[in-house]
Short mmCIF file of C-alpha atoms and ligand atoms in Angstrom, two decimals:
data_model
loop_
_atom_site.label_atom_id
_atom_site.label_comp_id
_atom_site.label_asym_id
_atom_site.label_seq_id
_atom_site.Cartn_x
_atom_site.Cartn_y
_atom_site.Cartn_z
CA UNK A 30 -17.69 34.35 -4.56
CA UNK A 31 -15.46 33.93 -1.28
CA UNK A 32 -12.08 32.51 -2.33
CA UNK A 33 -12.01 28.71 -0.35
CA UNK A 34 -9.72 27.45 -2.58
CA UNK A 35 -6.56 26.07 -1.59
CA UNK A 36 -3.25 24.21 -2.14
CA UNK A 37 -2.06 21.22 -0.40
CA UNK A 38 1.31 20.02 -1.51
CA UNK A 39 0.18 19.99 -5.21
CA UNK A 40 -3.63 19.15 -4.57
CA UNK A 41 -6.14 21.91 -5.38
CA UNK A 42 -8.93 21.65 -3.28
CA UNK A 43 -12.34 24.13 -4.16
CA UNK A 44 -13.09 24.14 -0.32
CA UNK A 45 -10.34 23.20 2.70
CA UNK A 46 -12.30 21.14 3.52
CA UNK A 47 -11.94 16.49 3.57
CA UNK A 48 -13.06 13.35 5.31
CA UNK A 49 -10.98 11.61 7.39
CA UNK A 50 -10.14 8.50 6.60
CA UNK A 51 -11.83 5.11 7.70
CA UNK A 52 -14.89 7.70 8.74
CA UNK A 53 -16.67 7.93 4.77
CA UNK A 54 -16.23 4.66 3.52
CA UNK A 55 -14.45 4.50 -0.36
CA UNK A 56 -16.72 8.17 -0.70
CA UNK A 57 -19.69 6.68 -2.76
CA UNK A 58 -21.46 5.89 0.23
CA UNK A 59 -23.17 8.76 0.74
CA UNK A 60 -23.16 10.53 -2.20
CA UNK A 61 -27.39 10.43 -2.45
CA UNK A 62 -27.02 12.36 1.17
CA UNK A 63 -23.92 15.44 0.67
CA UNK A 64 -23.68 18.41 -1.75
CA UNK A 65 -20.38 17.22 -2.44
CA UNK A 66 -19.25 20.64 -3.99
CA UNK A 67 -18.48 21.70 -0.72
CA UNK A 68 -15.29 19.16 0.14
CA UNK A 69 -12.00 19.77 -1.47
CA UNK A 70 -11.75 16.25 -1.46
CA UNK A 71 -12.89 12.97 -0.44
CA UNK A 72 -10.66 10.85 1.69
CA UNK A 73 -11.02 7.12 1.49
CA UNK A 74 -11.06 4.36 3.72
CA UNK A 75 -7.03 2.91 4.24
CA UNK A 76 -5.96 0.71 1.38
CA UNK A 77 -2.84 -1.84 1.46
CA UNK A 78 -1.92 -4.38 -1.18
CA UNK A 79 -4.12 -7.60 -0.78
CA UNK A 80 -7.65 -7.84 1.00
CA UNK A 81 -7.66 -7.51 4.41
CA UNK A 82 -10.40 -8.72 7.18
CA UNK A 83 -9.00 -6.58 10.37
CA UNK A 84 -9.94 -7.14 13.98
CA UNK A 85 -12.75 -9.45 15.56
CA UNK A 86 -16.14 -7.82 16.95
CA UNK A 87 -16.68 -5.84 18.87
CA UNK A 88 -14.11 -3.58 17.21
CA UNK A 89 -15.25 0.11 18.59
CA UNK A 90 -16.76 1.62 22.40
CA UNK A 91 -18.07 4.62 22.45
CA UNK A 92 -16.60 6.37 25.12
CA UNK A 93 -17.31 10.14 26.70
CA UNK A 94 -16.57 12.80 24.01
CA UNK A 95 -15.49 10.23 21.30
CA UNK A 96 -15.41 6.73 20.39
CA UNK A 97 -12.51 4.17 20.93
CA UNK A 98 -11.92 1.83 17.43
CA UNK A 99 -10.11 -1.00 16.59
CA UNK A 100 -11.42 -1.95 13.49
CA UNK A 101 -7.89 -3.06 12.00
CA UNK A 102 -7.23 -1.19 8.83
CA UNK A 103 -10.14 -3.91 6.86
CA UNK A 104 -10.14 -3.28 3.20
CA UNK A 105 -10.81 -4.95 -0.23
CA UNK A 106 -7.16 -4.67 -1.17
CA UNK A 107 -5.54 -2.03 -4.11
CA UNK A 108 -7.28 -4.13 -6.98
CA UNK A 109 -10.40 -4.36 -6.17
CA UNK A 110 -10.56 -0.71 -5.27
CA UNK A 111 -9.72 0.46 -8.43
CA UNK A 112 -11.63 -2.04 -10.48
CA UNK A 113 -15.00 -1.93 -7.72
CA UNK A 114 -14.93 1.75 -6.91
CA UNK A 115 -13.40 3.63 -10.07
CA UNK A 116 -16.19 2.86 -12.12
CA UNK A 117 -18.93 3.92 -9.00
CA UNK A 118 -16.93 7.53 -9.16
CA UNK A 119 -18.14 8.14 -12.77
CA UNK A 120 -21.50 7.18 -12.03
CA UNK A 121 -21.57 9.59 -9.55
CA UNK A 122 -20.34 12.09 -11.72
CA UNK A 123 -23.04 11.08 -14.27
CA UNK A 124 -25.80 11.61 -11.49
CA UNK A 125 -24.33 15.01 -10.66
CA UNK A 126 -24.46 16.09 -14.92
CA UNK A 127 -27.99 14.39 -14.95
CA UNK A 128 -28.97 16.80 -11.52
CA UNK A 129 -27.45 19.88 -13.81
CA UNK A 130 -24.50 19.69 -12.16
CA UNK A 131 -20.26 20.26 -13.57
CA UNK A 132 -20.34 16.25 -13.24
CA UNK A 133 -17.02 17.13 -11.46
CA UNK A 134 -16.54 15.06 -8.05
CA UNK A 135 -13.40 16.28 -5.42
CA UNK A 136 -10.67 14.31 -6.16
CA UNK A 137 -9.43 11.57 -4.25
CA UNK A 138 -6.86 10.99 -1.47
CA UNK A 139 -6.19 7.68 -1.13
CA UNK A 140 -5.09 6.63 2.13
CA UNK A 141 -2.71 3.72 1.76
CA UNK A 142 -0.86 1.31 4.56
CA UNK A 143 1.15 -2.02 4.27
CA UNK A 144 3.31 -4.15 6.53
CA UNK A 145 6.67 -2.48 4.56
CA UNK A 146 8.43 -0.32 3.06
CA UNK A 147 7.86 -2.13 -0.14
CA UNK A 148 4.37 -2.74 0.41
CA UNK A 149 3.80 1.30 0.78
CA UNK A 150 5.61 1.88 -2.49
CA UNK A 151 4.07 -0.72 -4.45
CA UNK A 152 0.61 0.21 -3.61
CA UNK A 153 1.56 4.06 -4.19
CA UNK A 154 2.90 2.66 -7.60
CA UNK A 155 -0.53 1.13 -8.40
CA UNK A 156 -2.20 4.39 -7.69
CA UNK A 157 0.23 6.37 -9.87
CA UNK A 158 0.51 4.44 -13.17
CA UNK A 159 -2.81 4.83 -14.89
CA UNK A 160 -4.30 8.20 -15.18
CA UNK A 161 -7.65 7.96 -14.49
CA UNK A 162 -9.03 11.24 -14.88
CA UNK A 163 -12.11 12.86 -14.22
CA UNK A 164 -15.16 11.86 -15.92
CA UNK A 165 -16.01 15.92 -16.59
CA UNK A 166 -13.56 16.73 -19.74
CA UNK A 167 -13.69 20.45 -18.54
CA UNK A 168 -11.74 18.84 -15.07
CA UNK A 169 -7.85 18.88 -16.06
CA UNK A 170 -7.13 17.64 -12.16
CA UNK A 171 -7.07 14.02 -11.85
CA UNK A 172 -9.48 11.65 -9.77
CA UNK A 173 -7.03 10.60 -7.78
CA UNK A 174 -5.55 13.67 -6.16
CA UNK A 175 -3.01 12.27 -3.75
CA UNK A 176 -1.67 9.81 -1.76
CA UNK A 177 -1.99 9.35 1.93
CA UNK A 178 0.11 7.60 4.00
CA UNK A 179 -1.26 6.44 7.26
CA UNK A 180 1.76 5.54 9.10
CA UNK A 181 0.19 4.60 12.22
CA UNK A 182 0.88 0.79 11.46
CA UNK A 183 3.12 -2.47 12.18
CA UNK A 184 6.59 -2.91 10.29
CA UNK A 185 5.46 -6.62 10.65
CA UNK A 186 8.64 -7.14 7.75
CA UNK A 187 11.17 -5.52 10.62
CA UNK A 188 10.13 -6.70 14.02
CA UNK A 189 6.44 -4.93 14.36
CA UNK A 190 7.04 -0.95 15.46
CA UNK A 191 4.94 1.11 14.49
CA UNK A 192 6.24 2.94 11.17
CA UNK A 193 5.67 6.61 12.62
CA UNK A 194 7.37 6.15 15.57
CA UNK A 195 10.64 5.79 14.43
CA UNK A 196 12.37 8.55 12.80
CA UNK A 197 14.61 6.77 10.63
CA UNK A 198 12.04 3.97 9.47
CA UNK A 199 9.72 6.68 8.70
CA UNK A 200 12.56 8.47 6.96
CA UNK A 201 13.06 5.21 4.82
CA UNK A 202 9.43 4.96 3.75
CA UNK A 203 8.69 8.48 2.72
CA UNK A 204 12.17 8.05 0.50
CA UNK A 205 10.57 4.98 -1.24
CA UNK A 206 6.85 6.35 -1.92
CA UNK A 207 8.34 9.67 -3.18
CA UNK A 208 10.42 7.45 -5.60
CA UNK A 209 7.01 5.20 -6.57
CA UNK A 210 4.38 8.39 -6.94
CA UNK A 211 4.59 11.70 -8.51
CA UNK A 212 1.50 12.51 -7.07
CA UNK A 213 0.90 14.91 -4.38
CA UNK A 214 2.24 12.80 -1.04
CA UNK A 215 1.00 13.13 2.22
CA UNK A 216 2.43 11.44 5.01
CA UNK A 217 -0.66 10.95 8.59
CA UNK A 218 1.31 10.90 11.49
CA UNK A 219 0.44 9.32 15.36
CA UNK A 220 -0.02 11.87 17.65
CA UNK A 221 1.28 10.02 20.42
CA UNK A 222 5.08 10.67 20.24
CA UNK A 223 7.41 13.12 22.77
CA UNK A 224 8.39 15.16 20.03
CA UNK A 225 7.11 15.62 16.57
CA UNK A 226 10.08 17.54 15.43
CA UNK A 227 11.91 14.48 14.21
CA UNK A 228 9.05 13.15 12.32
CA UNK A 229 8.48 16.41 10.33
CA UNK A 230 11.53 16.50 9.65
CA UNK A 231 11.75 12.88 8.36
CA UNK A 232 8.83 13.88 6.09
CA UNK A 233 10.43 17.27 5.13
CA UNK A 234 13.74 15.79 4.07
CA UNK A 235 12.51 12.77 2.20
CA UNK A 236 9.97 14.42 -0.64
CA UNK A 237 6.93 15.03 1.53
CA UNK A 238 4.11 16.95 0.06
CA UNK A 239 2.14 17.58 3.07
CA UNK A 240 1.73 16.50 6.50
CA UNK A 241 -2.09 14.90 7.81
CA UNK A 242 -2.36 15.67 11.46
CA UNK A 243 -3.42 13.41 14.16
CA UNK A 244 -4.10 9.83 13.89
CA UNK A 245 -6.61 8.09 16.49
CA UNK A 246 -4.19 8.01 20.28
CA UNK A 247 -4.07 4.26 21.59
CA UNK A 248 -6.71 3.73 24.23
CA UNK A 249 -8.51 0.89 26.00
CA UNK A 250 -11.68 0.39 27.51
CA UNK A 251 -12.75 -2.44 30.39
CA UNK A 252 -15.91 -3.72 30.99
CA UNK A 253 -15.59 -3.89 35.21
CA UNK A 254 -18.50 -6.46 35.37
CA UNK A 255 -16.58 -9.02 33.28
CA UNK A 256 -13.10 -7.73 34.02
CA UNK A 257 -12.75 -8.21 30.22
CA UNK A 258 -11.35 -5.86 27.90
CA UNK A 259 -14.64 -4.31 25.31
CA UNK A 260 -12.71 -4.54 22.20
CA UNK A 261 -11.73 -8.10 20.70
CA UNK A 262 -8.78 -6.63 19.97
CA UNK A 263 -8.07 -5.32 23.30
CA UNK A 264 -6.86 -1.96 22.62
CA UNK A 265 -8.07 0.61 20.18
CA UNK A 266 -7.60 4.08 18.94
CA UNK A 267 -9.43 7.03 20.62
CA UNK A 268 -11.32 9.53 18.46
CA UNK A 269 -13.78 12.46 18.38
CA UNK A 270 -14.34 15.49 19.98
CA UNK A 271 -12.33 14.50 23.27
CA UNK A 272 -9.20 14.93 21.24
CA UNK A 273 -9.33 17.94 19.31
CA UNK A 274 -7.37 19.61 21.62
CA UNK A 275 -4.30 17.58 21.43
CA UNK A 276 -5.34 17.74 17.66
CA UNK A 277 -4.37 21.84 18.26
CA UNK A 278 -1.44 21.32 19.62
CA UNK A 279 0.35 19.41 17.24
CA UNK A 280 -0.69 21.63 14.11
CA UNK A 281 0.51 24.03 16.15
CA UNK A 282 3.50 22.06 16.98
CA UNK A 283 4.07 20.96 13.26
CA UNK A 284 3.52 24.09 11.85
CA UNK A 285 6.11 25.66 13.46
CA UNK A 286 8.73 22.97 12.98
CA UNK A 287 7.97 22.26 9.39
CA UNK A 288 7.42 24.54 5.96
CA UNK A 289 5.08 21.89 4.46
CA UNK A 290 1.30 22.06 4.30
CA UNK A 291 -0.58 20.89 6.67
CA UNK A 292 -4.50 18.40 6.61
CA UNK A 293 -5.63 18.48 10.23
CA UNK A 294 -8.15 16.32 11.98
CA UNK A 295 -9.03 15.44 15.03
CA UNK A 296 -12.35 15.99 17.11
CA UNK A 297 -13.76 18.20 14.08
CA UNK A 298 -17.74 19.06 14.64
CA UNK A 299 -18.64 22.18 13.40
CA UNK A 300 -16.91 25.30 11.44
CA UNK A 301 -15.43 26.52 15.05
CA UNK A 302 -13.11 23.64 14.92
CA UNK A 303 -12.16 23.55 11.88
CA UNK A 304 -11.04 27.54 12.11
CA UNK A 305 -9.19 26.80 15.59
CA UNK A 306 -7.32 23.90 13.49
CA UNK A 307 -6.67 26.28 10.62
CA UNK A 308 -5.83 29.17 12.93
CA UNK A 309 -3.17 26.74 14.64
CA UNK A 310 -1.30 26.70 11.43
CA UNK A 311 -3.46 23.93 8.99
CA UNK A 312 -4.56 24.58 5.74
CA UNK A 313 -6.98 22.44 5.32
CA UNK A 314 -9.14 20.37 7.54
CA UNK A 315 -10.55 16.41 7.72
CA UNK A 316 -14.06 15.82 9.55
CA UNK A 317 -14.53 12.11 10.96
CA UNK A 318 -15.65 10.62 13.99
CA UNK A 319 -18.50 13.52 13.65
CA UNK A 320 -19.85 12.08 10.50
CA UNK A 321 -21.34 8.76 12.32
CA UNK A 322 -23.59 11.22 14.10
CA UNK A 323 -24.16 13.65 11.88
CA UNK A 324 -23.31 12.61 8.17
CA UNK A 325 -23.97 16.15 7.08
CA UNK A 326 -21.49 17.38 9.32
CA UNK A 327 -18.53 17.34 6.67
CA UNK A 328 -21.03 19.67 3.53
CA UNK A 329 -21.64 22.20 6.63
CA UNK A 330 -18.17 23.21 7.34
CA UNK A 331 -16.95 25.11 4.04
CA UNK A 332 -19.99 27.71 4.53
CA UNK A 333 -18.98 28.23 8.54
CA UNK A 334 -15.50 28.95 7.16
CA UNK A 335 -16.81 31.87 4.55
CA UNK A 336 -18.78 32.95 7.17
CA UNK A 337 -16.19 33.52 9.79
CA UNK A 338 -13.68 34.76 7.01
CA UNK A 339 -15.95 37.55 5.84
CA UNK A 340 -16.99 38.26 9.57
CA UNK A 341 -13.32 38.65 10.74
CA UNK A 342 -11.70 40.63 7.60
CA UNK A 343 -10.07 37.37 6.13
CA UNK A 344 -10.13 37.78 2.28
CA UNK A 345 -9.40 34.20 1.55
CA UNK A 346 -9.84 30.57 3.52
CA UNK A 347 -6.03 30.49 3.41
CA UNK A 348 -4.81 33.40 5.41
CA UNK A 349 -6.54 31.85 8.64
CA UNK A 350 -3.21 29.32 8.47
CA UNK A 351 -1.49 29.90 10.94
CA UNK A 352 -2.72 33.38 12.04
CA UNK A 353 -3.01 32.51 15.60
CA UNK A 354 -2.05 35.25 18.50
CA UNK A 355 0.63 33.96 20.63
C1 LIG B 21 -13.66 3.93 12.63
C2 LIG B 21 -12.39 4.64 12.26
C3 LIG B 21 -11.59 4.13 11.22
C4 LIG B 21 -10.41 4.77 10.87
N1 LIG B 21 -9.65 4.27 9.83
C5 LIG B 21 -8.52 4.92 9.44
C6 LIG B 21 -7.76 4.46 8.31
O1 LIG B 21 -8.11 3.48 7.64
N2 LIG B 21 -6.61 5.13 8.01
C7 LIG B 21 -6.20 6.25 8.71
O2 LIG B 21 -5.16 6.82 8.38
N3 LIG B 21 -6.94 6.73 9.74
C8 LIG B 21 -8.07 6.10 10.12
N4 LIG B 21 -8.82 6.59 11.16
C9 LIG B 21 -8.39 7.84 11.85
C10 LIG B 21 -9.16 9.06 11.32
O3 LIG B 21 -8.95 9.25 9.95
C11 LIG B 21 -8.76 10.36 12.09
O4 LIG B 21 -7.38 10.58 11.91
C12 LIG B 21 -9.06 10.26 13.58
O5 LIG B 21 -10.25 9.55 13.83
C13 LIG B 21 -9.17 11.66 14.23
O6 LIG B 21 -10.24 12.40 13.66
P1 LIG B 21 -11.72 12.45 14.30
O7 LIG B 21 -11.54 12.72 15.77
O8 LIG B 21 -12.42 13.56 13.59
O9 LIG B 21 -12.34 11.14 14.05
C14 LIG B 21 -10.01 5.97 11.55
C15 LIG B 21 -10.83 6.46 12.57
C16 LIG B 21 -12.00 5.82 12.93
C17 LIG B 21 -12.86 6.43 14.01
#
């Protein structure tokens, strides 16, 4: 068997292979469609402390090469996550035994947000303090993997800028998960900055697992018959295969300023792009945008990976990190 396995920070994933977040739901939703076995993980939907409705309709475009959102970060809040969708995770693990499966699902990464510091921590907290492990007694890993922290948001506590785009704030909040979570912490950041340097370092210096590699880039679409913006909320995030090559750039860019791990995403459709991620120093890899038009998109990638491996001498999934020719 081809060795896919790898580390992220502290998370063993089977395959390097996720979802991106906000692009699969809580991960239940399409578990009667996916051979799960091939994703290292599932990555949920953004979760902050209470429920939250997001944006207005219409909240996404699709645009040439990708798909402009602004769906708002909507979510049922940390409680009813754990108390709706823990329980749906060991049914699917009960389907899988019932199919003659392990009954083992990928573990979690829980992608978490909040309008401060505080808010990040506490909801990291929540996530840490009960174990809940897998429902396969042979699985020692827990369900919930790691933590996620999409810092792509408002400070609405310290005058509304965006977490990730300052240094020092960001600095600040990946001190006060660290403190809230021993579990494997990985901190998304926005794509749209001069310099990433600063922000890996932030990351770096603060207890930083991992870093998850790019967010959506703020875009905006007009309708020229109305003269009115297309989204209610007038400007979104772009996504899909228009960005993946700014996706490249800032592995690239990260992996040379920082030691830590890196989850890339960004424009993923097929195994190619997920080796050109992996080649530009990732070590594992997120598939999103892609999965509203092909759901299967996601299951397909982990065999494209073997498949190139074995074609091009690689003896495992993670020597392709980083083995770019500049
Ligand atoms: C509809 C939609 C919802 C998203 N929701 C989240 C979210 O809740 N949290 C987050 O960190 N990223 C979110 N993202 C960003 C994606 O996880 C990913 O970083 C981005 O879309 C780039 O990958 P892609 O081009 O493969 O979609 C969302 C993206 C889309 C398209």
């Amino acid at each position: 068997m081809f060795d896919l396995s790898i580390d992220l920070g502290g998370l063993r994933m089977a395959t390097p292979v996720t979802t991106a977040s906000g692009t699969f739901g809580y991960g239940t939703e399409y578990a009667d469609l996916l051979d799960y076995t091939k994703l290292g993980a599932v990555t949920v939907k953004g979760i902050r402390r209470d429920p939250w409705p997001g944006n207005g309709m219409p909240r996404h475009c699709e645009v040439p090469g990708g798909l402009v959102n602004a769906i708002g970060l909507q979510g049922p809040g940390i409680a009813a996550f754990l108390e709706n969708y823990i329980p749906h995770y060991k049914m699917m693990a009960e389907k899988s035994v019932a199919r003659g499966g392990g009954g083992d699902i990928p573990p979690l990464i829980v992608n978490i947000w909040g309008g401060s510091v505080e808010e990040y921590a506490e909801v990291a907290a929540r996530l840490s303090e009960s174990s809940y492990a897998q429902p396969s007694a042979a699985n020692q890993q827990p369900l919930i993997g790691a933590i996620e922290c999409n810092v792509s948001c408002p400070n609405v506590k310290e005058g509304g800028h965006t977490f990730g785009q300052d240094p020092v704030v960001l600095a600040r909040l990946v001190k006060a998960v660290r403190t809230a979570t021993k579990l494997p912490l990985i901190v998304k950041l926005a794509p749209n900055v001069p310099d990433l340097r600063p922000y890996t370092a932030a990351c770096e210096e603060n207890g930083a697992d991992a870093l998850a590699l790019i967010n959506t880039i703020p875009a905006m679409v007009i309708d020229i018959r109305t003269r009115r913006p297309v989204l209610a909320n007038v400007t979104g995030g772009l996504s899909g295969r228009c960005v993946h090559p700014v996706a490249v750039k800032c592995v690239y860019d990260a992996h040379r300023f920082s030691k830590l791990p890196i989850l890339a995403m960004g424009g993923v459709y097929g195994w190619e792009d997920a080796v050109e991620l992996m080649l530009a120093g990732a070590s594992a890899v997120a598939v999103g945008t892609a999965t509203f038009t092909a759901p299967d998109t996601v299951a397909k990638v982990a065999d494209g990976i073997t498949a190139y491996c074995e074609a091009n001498g690689f003896a495992a999934a993670r020597d392709l990190t980083g083995a770019v020719c500049v």
